[in-house]
C-alpha cells in the first residue's frame, strides 16, 4: 500500500534491526521487489503477483514449479494484467487471484478503488468487458475474496479515519457488494498497531482462512514505511465477526525475521501440504524500497498459530 501519511520523524525514534544475517540469504538471488505479494498454486505451478515498480502499468506474473526457480511469464510481455485492458491508470496494488465458475479472477486495487478482472489462464491476461471498479462512496483497497457455503465475501480496506478492514457479501457475478451486509471487522487501536502515534492509524492487507471451525483474519498494522510494520491476526466463529485479536500479536515482526517492515502477505499451501505466507519486507535497515519478497511457513491448529522463523527466506530470480 503506497498511500502517503503524515508521520514526522518516523525513523528518528524507531531503531532499525541489522540486516546482516538476512543479506546472507539473498546471495545468488535477484530478489523480487514485489510488495503486497500473493502466490496462486495451480496444477504443478506457482504463480506470483504483487505491487511492483510496474505499478503504473499493471501486474507482472512470475512462475515456478518448486518455489525456488522462478521465471517471468512468456505471455503478454510478462503482464498478467495491464493498463487499458482493465480498470485503472495508476496505483495498481495488492492483487489476489482465485478460481470461480471455471474461470480465473484477479481482485486488485487501482486509483484507490477495487476492481475484479477475469481470464482463462492464471498467467492472464486478466481483462474486464467494462472497465470500471466496484461502486463505493469511499476510497478502498486491498481486496481479499473468500468463499463460504455458497456465499462470496469481500474483505477489503476502506480509507475512512484511517485504514480499516471491512467485509461485505458480494453478488454472484462479482460486480458489486450487497450494501446492507457491509460491516467493519477491525482497525488499529492497540499500541503495537500504531507505534508512531499517527493520526491516520493503518490496518490493512487482510487475508482469511478457516481451521477447525474457526476463522482467522490476518492483517498488517502501522504505515508500510514504519520499521514496526508487522502482522497480527484475529479470530471469529463466523466469517463476518465479531473478531477477537490474538493477545500475543504481532506474530510476524522485525524481531522475528531480522529485517524491518514484514507484512501484507497472503497464504498458500505448497505441494507438500505446508501452509506458507508470502509477504514483503523493507529493502534494508535504512531503506524502505524497493521492498523485498519473502516466504515464511506457519501452522494453524486448535486456535493456535505457530510461525517457523527458521523457514523465512527471500525469493527471486537466481543469477547464472
mmCIF file of C-alpha atoms in Angstrom:
data_model
loop_
_atom_site.group_PDB
_atom_site.id
_atom_site.type_symbol
_atom_site.label_atom_id
_atom_site.label_comp_id
_atom_site.label_asym_id
_atom_site.label_seq_id
_atom_site.Cartn_x
_atom_site.Cartn_y
_atom_site.Cartn_z
ATOM 1 C CA UNK A 1 0.000 0.000 0.000
ATOM 2 C CA UNK A 2 1.527 3.305 -1.057
ATOM 3 C CA UNK A 3 -0.794 5.937 0.380
ATOM 4 C CA UNK A 4 1.204 8.788 1.950
ATOM 5 C CA UNK A 5 0.555 9.536 5.587
ATOM 6 C CA UNK A 6 1.941 12.260 7.811
ATOM 7 C CA UNK A 7 4.450 10.608 10.140
ATOM 8 C CA UNK A 8 7.010 13.139 11.296
ATOM 9 C CA UNK A 9 10.465 11.902 12.124
ATOM 10 C CA UNK A 10 9.493 8.245 11.923
ATOM 11 C CA UNK A 11 12.992 6.895 11.633
ATOM 12 C CA UNK A 12 14.381 9.304 14.223
ATOM 13 C CA UNK A 13 12.847 7.352 17.074
ATOM 14 C CA UNK A 14 12.416 3.813 15.702
ATOM 15 C CA UNK A 15 15.512 1.639 15.901
ATOM 16 C CA UNK A 16 16.270 -0.433 12.816
ATOM 17 C CA UNK A 17 17.476 -4.013 13.028
ATOM 18 C CA UNK A 18 20.722 -5.114 11.453
ATOM 19 C CA UNK A 19 20.149 -6.759 8.071
ATOM 20 C CA UNK A 20 23.451 -8.651 8.011
ATOM 21 C CA UNK A 21 22.006 -12.121 8.617
ATOM 22 C CA UNK A 22 19.201 -11.546 6.119
ATOM 23 C CA UNK A 23 21.517 -10.281 3.395
ATOM 24 C CA UNK A 24 23.342 -13.593 3.510
ATOM 25 C CA UNK A 25 20.109 -15.320 2.493
ATOM 26 C CA UNK A 26 19.905 -13.084 -0.580
ATOM 27 C CA UNK A 27 23.256 -14.090 -2.055
ATOM 28 C CA UNK A 28 22.829 -15.529 -5.536
ATOM 29 C CA UNK A 29 19.352 -14.039 -5.966
ATOM 30 C CA UNK A 30 17.961 -11.068 -7.795
ATOM 31 C CA UNK A 31 15.334 -10.730 -5.100
ATOM 32 C CA UNK A 32 11.791 -9.913 -6.179
ATOM 33 C CA UNK A 33 10.827 -6.349 -5.320
ATOM 34 C CA UNK A 34 7.119 -7.096 -5.025
ATOM 35 C CA UNK A 35 5.119 -5.603 -2.165
ATOM 36 C CA UNK A 36 1.692 -6.971 -1.166
ATOM 37 C CA UNK A 37 2.579 -10.314 -2.797
ATOM 38 C CA UNK A 38 0.336 -13.288 -3.436
ATOM 39 C CA UNK A 39 1.128 -16.790 -4.713
ATOM 40 C CA UNK A 40 -1.549 -18.777 -6.524
ATOM 41 C CA UNK A 41 -0.859 -22.526 -6.857
ATOM 42 C CA UNK A 42 -2.462 -24.175 -9.867
ATOM 43 C CA UNK A 43 -1.631 -27.568 -11.328
ATOM 44 C CA UNK A 44 2.055 -28.143 -10.727
ATOM 45 C CA UNK A 45 2.967 -24.468 -10.863
ATOM 46 C CA UNK A 46 3.029 -21.455 -8.577
ATOM 47 C CA UNK A 47 2.106 -18.005 -9.888
ATOM 48 C CA UNK A 48 3.495 -14.945 -8.094
ATOM 49 C CA UNK A 49 1.978 -11.459 -8.365
ATOM 50 C CA UNK A 50 2.357 -8.262 -6.350
ATOM 51 C CA UNK A 51 2.721 -4.499 -6.219
ATOM 52 C CA UNK A 52 5.927 -3.601 -8.017
ATOM 53 C CA UNK A 53 7.771 -0.926 -9.913
ATOM 54 C CA UNK A 54 5.376 -1.727 -12.749
ATOM 55 C CA UNK A 55 2.601 -0.278 -10.545
ATOM 56 C CA UNK A 56 1.681 2.463 -13.047
ATOM 57 C CA UNK A 57 1.228 -0.169 -15.758
ATOM 58 C CA UNK A 58 -0.253 -3.281 -14.137
ATOM 59 C CA UNK A 59 0.936 -6.577 -12.649
ATOM 60 C CA UNK A 60 3.615 -8.914 -13.907
ATOM 61 C CA UNK A 61 3.482 -12.636 -13.095
ATOM 62 C CA UNK A 62 6.348 -14.972 -12.245
ATOM 63 C CA UNK A 63 6.054 -18.760 -12.471
ATOM 64 C CA UNK A 64 7.802 -21.582 -10.616
ATOM 65 C CA UNK A 65 7.437 -25.337 -10.226
ATOM 66 C CA UNK A 66 9.379 -25.595 -6.962
ATOM 67 C CA UNK A 67 9.205 -22.157 -5.248
ATOM 68 C CA UNK A 68 12.958 -21.831 -5.822
ATOM 69 C CA UNK A 69 13.422 -21.324 -9.552
ATOM 70 C CA UNK A 70 11.267 -18.538 -10.979
ATOM 71 C CA UNK A 71 10.852 -17.035 -14.427
ATOM 72 C CA UNK A 72 8.826 -14.193 -15.841
ATOM 73 C CA UNK A 73 5.798 -15.393 -17.807
ATOM 74 C CA UNK A 74 6.418 -15.535 -21.551
ATOM 75 C CA UNK A 75 2.866 -14.332 -22.269
ATOM 76 C CA UNK A 76 1.792 -10.711 -22.734
ATOM 77 C CA UNK A 77 5.320 -9.367 -22.144
ATOM 78 C CA UNK A 78 5.101 -10.903 -18.683
ATOM 79 C CA UNK A 79 1.976 -8.998 -17.654
ATOM 80 C CA UNK A 80 -0.951 -10.783 -16.048
ATOM 81 C CA UNK A 81 -2.913 -7.519 -16.120
ATOM 82 C CA UNK A 82 -2.053 -4.167 -17.624
ATOM 83 C CA UNK A 83 -3.472 -0.725 -18.031
ATOM 84 C CA UNK A 84 -6.060 -0.346 -20.765
ATOM 85 C CA UNK A 85 -7.392 -3.902 -20.512
ATOM 86 C CA UNK A 86 -8.979 -3.492 -17.102
ATOM 87 C CA UNK A 87 -9.878 -0.639 -14.768
ATOM 88 C CA UNK A 88 -7.224 1.826 -13.639
ATOM 89 C CA UNK A 89 -4.464 4.047 -14.935
ATOM 90 C CA UNK A 90 -2.233 4.276 -11.839
ATOM 91 C CA UNK A 91 -1.555 2.758 -8.443
ATOM 92 C CA UNK A 92 -2.002 -0.931 -9.274
ATOM 93 C CA UNK A 93 -1.756 -2.558 -5.838
ATOM 94 C CA UNK A 94 -2.364 -5.757 -3.889
ATOM 95 C CA UNK A 95 -3.660 -8.371 -6.371
ATOM 96 C CA UNK A 96 -5.368 -11.605 -5.359
ATOM 97 C CA UNK A 97 -6.044 -14.438 -7.820
ATOM 98 C CA UNK A 98 -8.727 -17.104 -7.341
ATOM 99 C CA UNK A 99 -10.922 -19.502 -9.295
ATOM 100 C CA UNK A 100 -14.690 -19.164 -9.630
ATOM 101 C CA UNK A 101 -17.084 -20.883 -12.004
ATOM 102 C CA UNK A 102 -14.306 -22.383 -14.118
ATOM 103 C CA UNK A 103 -12.605 -19.015 -14.657
ATOM 104 C CA UNK A 104 -9.656 -17.258 -13.067
ATOM 105 C CA UNK A 105 -10.216 -13.891 -11.418
ATOM 106 C CA UNK A 106 -7.939 -11.171 -10.124
ATOM 107 C CA UNK A 107 -9.158 -8.757 -7.475
ATOM 108 C CA UNK A 108 -6.899 -5.718 -7.146
ATOM 109 C CA UNK A 109 -6.741 -2.028 -6.334
ATOM 110 C CA UNK A 110 -6.102 0.796 -8.812
ATOM 111 C CA UNK A 111 -6.735 4.523 -8.433
ATOM 112 C CA UNK A 112 -7.551 3.647 -4.798
ATOM 113 C CA UNK A 113 -10.586 1.634 -5.879
ATOM 114 C CA UNK A 114 -11.191 -2.117 -6.141
ATOM 115 C CA UNK A 115 -11.767 -3.925 -9.423
ATOM 116 C CA UNK A 116 -12.116 -7.564 -10.488
ATOM 117 C CA UNK A 117 -10.917 -8.872 -13.848
ATOM 118 C CA UNK A 118 -11.123 -12.352 -15.374
ATOM 119 C CA UNK A 119 -9.009 -14.671 -17.508
ATOM 120 C CA UNK A 120 -8.866 -18.193 -18.908
ATOM 121 C CA UNK A 121 -5.301 -18.624 -17.623
ATOM 122 C CA UNK A 122 -3.670 -17.809 -14.266
ATOM 123 C CA UNK A 123 -0.915 -16.068 -16.230
ATOM 124 C CA UNK A 124 -3.515 -13.785 -17.782
ATOM 125 C CA UNK A 125 -4.334 -11.610 -19.484
ATOM 126 C CA UNK A 126 -6.921 -10.569 -16.904
ATOM 127 C CA UNK A 127 -9.451 -8.240 -18.505
ATOM 128 C CA UNK A 128 -12.813 -6.575 -17.954
ATOM 129 C CA UNK A 129 -15.587 -6.172 -20.504
ATOM 130 C CA UNK A 130 -16.471 -2.886 -18.811
ATOM 131 C CA UNK A 131 -13.505 -1.009 -17.362
ATOM 132 C CA UNK A 132 -14.902 0.034 -14.009
ATOM 133 C CA UNK A 133 -14.345 -0.569 -10.281
ATOM 134 C CA UNK A 134 -16.773 -1.786 -7.670
ATOM 135 C CA UNK A 135 -19.082 1.051 -6.710
ATOM 136 C CA UNK A 136 -18.167 2.722 -3.412
ATOM 137 C CA UNK A 137 -18.594 6.119 -1.794
ATOM 138 C CA UNK A 138 -15.098 5.960 -0.245
ATOM 139 C CA UNK A 139 -11.634 5.014 -1.389
ATOM 140 C CA UNK A 140 -10.988 1.292 -0.923
ATOM 141 C CA UNK A 141 -8.006 -1.017 -1.437
ATOM 142 C CA UNK A 142 -6.518 -4.426 -0.536
ATOM 143 C CA UNK A 143 -9.274 -6.832 -1.649
ATOM 144 C CA UNK A 144 -9.458 -10.434 -0.490
ATOM 145 C CA UNK A 145 -12.277 -12.587 -1.853
ATOM 146 C CA UNK A 146 -13.404 -15.547 0.264
ATOM 147 C CA UNK A 147 -15.961 -18.267 -0.480
ATOM 148 C CA UNK A 148 -18.065 -19.996 2.175
ATOM 149 C CA UNK A 149 -21.268 -22.062 1.904
ATOM 150 C CA UNK A 150 -22.323 -20.598 -1.424
ATOM 151 C CA UNK A 151 -21.629 -17.016 -0.372
ATOM 152 C CA UNK A 152 -18.887 -14.704 -1.600
ATOM 153 C CA UNK A 153 -17.272 -12.313 0.871
ATOM 154 C CA UNK A 154 -15.094 -9.333 0.039
ATOM 155 C CA UNK A 155 -12.666 -8.376 2.788
ATOM 156 C CA UNK A 156 -11.099 -5.032 1.994
ATOM 157 C CA UNK A 157 -9.693 -1.809 3.398
ATOM 158 C CA UNK A 158 -11.705 1.405 3.452
ATOM 159 C CA UNK A 159 -9.890 4.703 3.819
ATOM 160 C CA UNK A 160 -12.003 6.355 6.453
ATOM 161 C CA UNK A 161 -10.415 7.865 9.573
ATOM 162 C CA UNK A 162 -7.505 5.548 8.896
ATOM 163 C CA UNK A 163 -7.130 2.286 7.026
ATOM 164 C CA UNK A 164 -9.847 -0.006 8.393
ATOM 165 C CA UNK A 165 -10.769 -3.554 7.379
ATOM 166 C CA UNK A 166 -14.364 -4.258 6.321
ATOM 167 C CA UNK A 167 -16.265 -7.248 4.954
ATOM 168 C CA UNK A 168 -19.342 -7.469 2.757
ATOM 169 C CA UNK A 169 -21.124 -10.150 0.780
ATOM 170 C CA UNK A 170 -20.834 -9.882 -2.997
ATOM 171 C CA UNK A 171 -23.382 -10.619 -5.682
ATOM 172 C CA UNK A 172 -22.925 -13.791 -7.716
ATOM 173 C CA UNK A 173 -21.345 -12.112 -10.729
ATOM 174 C CA UNK A 174 -18.746 -10.317 -8.548
ATOM 175 C CA UNK A 175 -19.698 -6.871 -9.839
ATOM 176 C CA UNK A 176 -20.917 -5.327 -6.582
ATOM 177 C CA UNK A 177 -21.217 -5.788 -2.851
ATOM 178 C CA UNK A 178 -24.515 -6.133 -1.017
ATOM 179 C CA UNK A 179 -24.502 -2.791 0.787
ATOM 180 C CA UNK A 180 -26.728 -3.981 3.622
ATOM 181 C CA UNK A 181 -24.096 -6.592 4.592
ATOM 182 C CA UNK A 182 -21.169 -4.153 4.877
ATOM 183 C CA UNK A 183 -19.539 -4.439 8.288
ATOM 184 C CA UNK A 184 -16.326 -3.227 9.889
ATOM 185 C CA UNK A 185 -14.054 -6.027 11.087
ATOM 186 C CA UNK A 186 -11.064 -4.427 12.831
ATOM 187 C CA UNK A 187 -8.942 -1.285 12.959
ATOM 188 C CA UNK A 188 -5.614 -0.362 14.533
ATOM 189 C CA UNK A 189 -6.275 0.690 18.123
ATOM 190 C CA UNK A 190 -3.575 -1.147 20.102
ATOM 191 C CA UNK A 191 -0.110 0.251 20.928
ATOM 192 C CA UNK A 192 1.792 -2.182 18.679
ATOM 193 C CA UNK A 193 -0.538 -1.300 15.791
ATOM 194 C CA UNK A 194 0.356 2.391 15.766
ATOM 195 C CA UNK A 195 3.827 2.833 17.233
ATOM 196 C CA UNK A 196 4.221 6.236 15.562
ATOM 197 C CA UNK A 197 1.003 7.536 17.160
ATOM 198 C CA UNK A 198 -0.174 8.605 13.725
ATOM 199 C CA UNK A 199 -3.471 10.427 13.348
ATOM 200 C CA UNK A 200 -4.171 8.018 10.460
ATOM 201 C CA UNK A 201 -3.856 4.508 12.002
ATOM 202 C CA UNK A 202 -3.292 1.721 9.484
ATOM 203 C CA UNK A 203 -4.885 -1.728 9.457
ATOM 204 C CA UNK A 204 -4.589 -3.394 6.050
ATOM 205 C CA UNK A 205 -3.651 -6.417 3.937
ATOM 206 C CA UNK A 206 -6.453 -8.784 5.053
ATOM 207 C CA UNK A 207 -6.302 -12.493 4.300
ATOM 208 C CA UNK A 208 -8.724 -15.043 5.728
ATOM 209 C CA UNK A 209 -8.702 -18.797 6.210
ATOM 210 C CA UNK A 210 -10.605 -21.330 8.263
ATOM 211 C CA UNK A 211 -9.254 -24.076 10.509
ATOM 212 C CA UNK A 212 -11.213 -26.415 12.789
ATOM 213 C CA UNK A 213 -14.359 -24.303 12.528
ATOM 214 C CA UNK A 214 -12.570 -21.065 13.421
ATOM 215 C CA UNK A 215 -11.956 -18.152 11.046
ATOM 216 C CA UNK A 216 -8.581 -16.391 11.082
ATOM 217 C CA UNK A 217 -8.229 -12.849 9.789
ATOM 218 C CA UNK A 218 -4.583 -11.901 9.293
ATOM 219 C CA UNK A 219 -3.737 -8.235 8.886
ATOM 220 C CA UNK A 220 -0.840 -5.764 8.923
ATOM 221 C CA UNK A 221 -0.597 -2.643 11.069
ATOM 222 C CA UNK A 222 1.473 0.572 11.081
ATOM 223 C CA UNK A 223 2.374 2.585 7.993
ATOM 224 C CA UNK A 224 4.259 0.432 5.491
ATOM 225 C CA UNK A 225 7.309 2.715 5.847
ATOM 226 C CA UNK A 226 7.470 2.108 9.591
ATOM 227 C CA UNK A 227 10.085 -0.478 10.694
ATOM 228 C CA UNK A 228 7.354 -1.777 13.033
ATOM 229 C CA UNK A 229 5.030 -2.713 10.161
ATOM 230 C CA UNK A 230 4.011 -6.212 11.268
ATOM 231 C CA UNK A 231 1.408 -8.983 11.047
ATOM 232 C CA UNK A 232 -1.239 -9.938 13.584
ATOM 233 C CA UNK A 233 -4.438 -11.949 13.484
ATOM 234 C CA UNK A 234 -7.928 -12.086 14.906
ATOM 235 C CA UNK A 235 -10.367 -14.990 15.151
ATOM 236 C CA UNK A 236 -14.110 -15.382 14.821
ATOM 237 C CA UNK A 237 -16.716 -18.136 14.797
ATOM 238 C CA UNK A 238 -18.301 -16.595 11.695
ATOM 239 C CA UNK A 239 -16.836 -15.063 8.519
ATOM 240 C CA UNK A 240 -18.276 -11.665 9.434
ATOM 241 C CA UNK A 241 -17.184 -11.480 13.078
ATOM 242 C CA UNK A 242 -17.136 -10.336 15.773
ATOM 243 C CA UNK A 243 -13.346 -10.650 15.675
ATOM 244 C CA UNK A 244 -11.109 -11.164 18.700
ATOM 245 C CA UNK A 245 -7.485 -10.143 18.263
ATOM 246 C CA UNK A 246 -4.792 -12.522 19.492
ATOM 247 C CA UNK A 247 -3.297 -11.159 22.697
ATOM 248 C CA UNK A 248 0.223 -12.177 21.624
ATOM 249 C CA UNK A 249 0.205 -10.086 18.416
ATOM 250 C CA UNK A 250 2.189 -9.366 16.332
ATOM 251 C CA UNK A 251 3.085 -12.883 15.189
ATOM 252 C CA UNK A 252 5.409 -11.738 12.385
ATOM 253 C CA UNK A 253 7.559 -8.679 13.030
ATOM 254 C CA UNK A 254 11.128 -7.432 12.599
ATOM 255 C CA UNK A 255 12.315 -9.124 15.797
ATOM 256 C CA UNK A 256 11.185 -12.497 14.403
ATOM 257 C CA UNK A 257 12.536 -12.312 10.848
ATOM 258 C CA UNK A 258 15.518 -9.979 11.336
ATOM 259 C CA UNK A 259 14.506 -7.327 8.822
ATOM 260 C CA UNK A 260 12.313 -4.236 9.066
ATOM 261 C CA UNK A 261 8.708 -3.961 7.955
ATOM 262 C CA UNK A 262 7.493 -7.530 7.327
ATOM 263 C CA UNK A 263 3.854 -7.616 6.339
ATOM 264 C CA UNK A 264 0.956 -7.532 3.892
ATOM 265 C CA UNK A 265 1.014 -11.060 2.569
ATOM 266 C CA UNK A 266 -1.209 -13.949 1.583
ATOM 267 C CA UNK A 267 -1.447 -17.656 2.318
ATOM 268 C CA UNK A 268 -0.908 -20.609 0.032
ATOM 269 C CA UNK A 269 -0.423 -24.338 0.548
ATOM 270 C CA UNK A 270 2.600 -25.845 -1.188
ATOM 271 C CA UNK A 271 2.811 -29.236 -2.882
ATOM 272 C CA UNK A 272 3.961 -30.887 0.355
ATOM 273 C CA UNK A 273 0.858 -29.676 2.172
ATOM 274 C CA UNK A 274 2.625 -26.999 4.227
ATOM 275 C CA UNK A 275 0.995 -23.634 4.851
ATOM 276 C CA UNK A 276 3.070 -20.688 3.671
ATOM 277 C CA UNK A 277 2.699 -16.934 3.998
ATOM 278 C CA UNK A 278 4.263 -14.801 1.269
ATOM 279 C CA UNK A 279 4.964 -11.231 2.367
ATOM 280 C CA UNK A 280 7.193 -8.219 1.806
ATOM 281 C CA UNK A 281 9.855 -6.520 3.922
ATOM 282 C CA UNK A 282 11.837 -3.320 3.773
ATOM 283 C CA UNK A 283 14.837 -3.325 1.485
ATOM 284 C CA UNK A 284 17.306 -2.827 4.337
ATOM 285 C CA UNK A 285 17.683 -1.349 7.806
ATOM 286 C CA UNK A 286 17.718 2.209 6.441
ATOM 287 C CA UNK A 287 15.898 1.928 3.146
ATOM 288 C CA UNK A 288 12.239 1.046 2.698
ATOM 289 C CA UNK A 289 12.086 0.428 -1.037
ATOM 290 C CA UNK A 290 12.189 -1.277 -3.307
ATOM 291 C CA UNK A 291 10.668 -3.775 -0.927
ATOM 292 C CA UNK A 292 11.750 -7.420 -0.971
ATOM 293 C CA UNK A 293 9.567 -10.525 -1.247
ATOM 294 C CA UNK A 294 9.864 -13.451 1.155
ATOM 295 C CA UNK A 295 8.114 -16.612 2.334
ATOM 296 C CA UNK A 296 7.645 -17.984 5.854
ATOM 297 C CA UNK A 297 5.896 -21.174 6.969
ATOM 298 C CA UNK A 298 3.335 -21.495 9.739
ATOM 299 C CA UNK A 299 0.917 -23.960 11.255
ATOM 300 C CA UNK A 300 -2.599 -23.255 12.495
ATOM 301 C CA UNK A 301 -4.314 -25.761 14.754
ATOM 302 C CA UNK A 302 -6.863 -25.630 17.581
ATOM 303 C CA UNK A 303 -6.854 -21.863 17.783
ATOM 304 C CA UNK A 304 -3.073 -21.561 17.864
ATOM 305 C CA UNK A 305 -0.787 -20.066 15.225
ATOM 306 C CA UNK A 306 2.849 -21.212 15.144
ATOM 307 C CA UNK A 307 5.283 -19.354 12.883
ATOM 308 C CA UNK A 308 8.533 -21.093 11.872
ATOM 309 C CA UNK A 309 11.045 -18.249 11.941
ATOM 310 C CA UNK A 310 13.791 -20.524 10.587
ATOM 311 C CA UNK A 311 11.817 -21.021 7.375
ATOM 312 C CA UNK A 312 11.924 -17.320 6.485
ATOM 313 C CA UNK A 313 13.691 -16.719 3.162
ATOM 314 C CA UNK A 314 13.655 -14.291 0.251
ATOM 315 C CA UNK A 315 12.680 -15.383 -3.226
ATOM 316 C CA UNK A 316 13.773 -14.139 -6.640
ATOM 317 C CA UNK A 317 15.432 -14.994 -9.937
ATOM 318 C CA UNK A 318 18.633 -16.977 -9.490
ATOM 319 C CA UNK A 319 21.706 -15.444 -11.058
ATOM 320 C CA UNK A 320 23.612 -17.525 -13.652
#
